[in-house]
Amino acid sequence: MKLVGALLVLFASTLIGFRVAQGYRDRPKALRQLLQALIELQSEVEYHATPIPQALRAVGTRLGGWCGAWLVDMANVLSRPADSPDIALQNVSLASATSGTLRDVDAEPFLRLLRSIAVADRDHLQQPFLAARADLEAAIQAAQDEANQGARLWTYLGMLAGVFIVLLLL
């Protein structure tokens, strides 16, 4: 009976470690989806000359998933004339859209882009998009490095914590 309990504790703590490690592995993937949304938004705004709220809605509808829902939420917030765009965009949370995989800080290049293109003329739209793309690519690289270290650490930590608890119980 003790052995079965020890195996359950070891199994549960190992699964917890794997779950936390999976969160580290999901972050670069989610940032890549955000980068894909940025690229599609750039083509929608530059080549189709679509206003920002409609472009966000069109890209969000095409992408689907959490990223599409987040873009559609931003489009809905920006479509409301009563709110200031800066204040309105703060109410759209990236962390809640991704169930905690991404943080609200990860949306900053995207929000900075929206502020920049709101005041840019048609001839100078490419610079804000390139800056946001570079910021997101740097964030992807940092998240990938963090995922390589963090995932391995939490995998081993979960297993070792289970072994430690089992040793204490026996």
PDB file of C-alpha atoms in Angstrom, residues 39-110:
ATOM      1  CA  ILE A  39       2.701  40.069 -40.834  1.00  0.00           C
ATOM      2  CA  GLU A  40      -0.881  39.552 -41.997  1.00  0.00           C
ATOM      3  CA  LEU A  41      -1.927  42.866 -40.454  1.00  0.00           C
ATOM      4  CA  GLN A  42       0.888  44.596 -42.339  1.00  0.00           C
ATOM      5  CA  SER A  43      -0.310  43.240 -45.670  1.00  0.00           C
ATOM      6  CA  GLU A  44      -3.901  44.129 -44.821  1.00  0.00           C
ATOM      7  CA  VAL A  45      -3.034  47.733 -43.908  1.00  0.00           C
ATOM      8  CA  GLU A  46      -0.330  48.443 -46.504  1.00  0.00           C
ATOM      9  CA  TYR A  47      -1.615  46.660 -49.597  1.00  0.00           C
ATOM     10  CA  HIS A  48      -5.366  46.662 -49.090  1.00  0.00           C
ATOM     11  CA  ALA A  49      -5.446  50.106 -47.409  1.00  0.00           C
ATOM     12  CA  THR A  50      -7.887  48.809 -44.805  1.00  0.00           C
ATOM     13  CA  PRO A  51      -8.516  50.963 -41.697  1.00  0.00           C
ATOM     14  CA  ILE A  52      -6.998  49.555 -38.511  1.00  0.00           C
ATOM     15  CA  PRO A  53     -10.165  48.234 -36.788  1.00  0.00           C
ATOM     16  CA  GLN A  54     -11.393  46.492 -39.950  1.00  0.00           C
ATOM     17  CA  ALA A  55      -7.895  45.113 -40.633  1.00  0.00           C
ATOM     18  CA  LEU A  56      -7.670  43.727 -37.095  1.00  0.00           C
ATOM     19  CA  ARG A  57     -11.098  42.137 -37.460  1.00  0.00           C
ATOM     20  CA  ALA A  58     -10.267  40.622 -40.872  1.00  0.00           C
ATOM     21  CA  VAL A  59      -6.933  39.185 -39.710  1.00  0.00           C
ATOM     22  CA  GLY A  60      -8.503  37.932 -36.479  1.00  0.00           C
ATOM     23  CA  THR A  61     -11.278  36.186 -38.359  1.00  0.00           C
ATOM     24  CA  ARG A  62      -8.774  34.559 -40.727  1.00  0.00           C
ATOM     25  CA  LEU A  63      -6.431  33.394 -37.959  1.00  0.00           C
ATOM     26  CA  GLY A  64      -8.984  32.106 -35.469  1.00  0.00           C
ATOM     27  CA  GLY A  65      -7.971  30.628 -32.112  1.00  0.00           C
ATOM     28  CA  TRP A  66      -6.804  32.760 -29.195  1.00  0.00           C
ATOM     29  CA  CYS A  67      -4.870  35.116 -31.487  1.00  0.00           C
ATOM     30  CA  GLY A  68      -7.864  35.766 -33.698  1.00  0.00           C
ATOM     31  CA  ALA A  69     -10.130  36.334 -30.710  1.00  0.00           C
ATOM     32  CA  TRP A  70      -7.600  38.778 -29.214  1.00  0.00           C
ATOM     33  CA  LEU A  71      -7.390  40.740 -32.487  1.00  0.00           C
ATOM     34  CA  VAL A  72     -11.178  40.851 -32.838  1.00  0.00           C
ATOM     35  CA  ASP A  73     -11.432  42.095 -29.228  1.00  0.00           C
ATOM     36  CA  MET A  74      -8.937  44.850 -30.047  1.00  0.00           C
ATOM     37  CA  ALA A  75     -10.909  45.750 -33.174  1.00  0.00           C
ATOM     38  CA  ASN A  76     -14.131  45.949 -31.163  1.00  0.00           C
ATOM     39  CA  VAL A  77     -12.486  48.165 -28.555  1.00  0.00           C
ATOM     40  CA  LEU A  78     -10.982  50.462 -31.194  1.00  0.00           C
ATOM     41  CA  SER A  79     -14.334  50.720 -33.006  1.00  0.00           C
ATOM     42  CA  ARG A  80     -15.962  52.332 -29.982  1.00  0.00           C
ATOM     43  CA  PRO A  81     -15.686  56.108 -30.422  1.00  0.00           C
ATOM     44  CA  ALA A  82     -16.159  56.959 -26.737  1.00  0.00           C
ATOM     45  CA  ASP A  83     -12.854  55.563 -25.470  1.00  0.00           C
ATOM     46  CA  SER A  84      -9.370  56.885 -26.058  1.00  0.00           C
ATOM     47  CA  PRO A  85      -7.434  54.245 -28.051  1.00  0.00           C
ATOM     48  CA  ASP A  86      -4.601  54.057 -25.490  1.00  0.00           C
ATOM     49  CA  ILE A  87      -6.974  53.537 -22.581  1.00  0.00           C
ATOM     50  CA  ALA A  88      -9.175  51.162 -24.567  1.00  0.00           C
ATOM     51  CA  LEU A  89      -6.266  48.927 -25.621  1.00  0.00           C
ATOM     52  CA  GLN A  90      -5.177  48.527 -22.011  1.00  0.00           C
ATOM     53  CA  ASN A  91      -8.471  46.739 -21.329  1.00  0.00           C
ATOM     54  CA  VAL A  92      -7.712  43.961 -23.854  1.00  0.00           C
ATOM     55  CA  SER A  93      -5.559  41.460 -21.989  1.00  0.00           C
ATOM     56  CA  LEU A  94      -3.206  39.150 -23.864  1.00  0.00           C
ATOM     57  CA  ALA A  95      -2.615  37.093 -20.712  1.00  0.00           C
ATOM     58  CA  SER A  96      -6.294  36.222 -20.380  1.00  0.00           C
ATOM     59  CA  ALA A  97      -6.610  35.504 -24.124  1.00  0.00           C
ATOM     60  CA  THR A  98      -3.763  32.972 -23.976  1.00  0.00           C
ATOM     61  CA  SER A  99      -4.700  31.527 -20.568  1.00  0.00           C
ATOM     62  CA  GLY A 100      -1.451  32.775 -19.085  1.00  0.00           C
ATOM     63  CA  THR A 101       0.932  31.493 -21.778  1.00  0.00           C
ATOM     64  CA  LEU A 102       1.814  35.056 -22.752  1.00  0.00           C
ATOM     65  CA  ARG A 103       1.993  38.080 -20.517  1.00  0.00           C
ATOM     66  CA  ASP A 104       0.461  41.481 -21.221  1.00  0.00           C
ATOM     67  CA  VAL A 105       4.003  42.834 -21.678  1.00  0.00           C
ATOM     68  CA  ASP A 106       4.373  40.572 -24.733  1.00  0.00           C
ATOM     69  CA  ALA A 107       1.702  42.629 -26.514  1.00  0.00           C
ATOM     70  CA  GLU A 108       3.695  45.853 -26.132  1.00  0.00           C
ATOM     71  CA  PRO A 109       5.320  45.749 -29.623  1.00  0.00           C
ATOM     72  CA  PHE A 110       1.863  45.215 -31.110  1.00  0.00           C
TER      73      PHE A 110
END
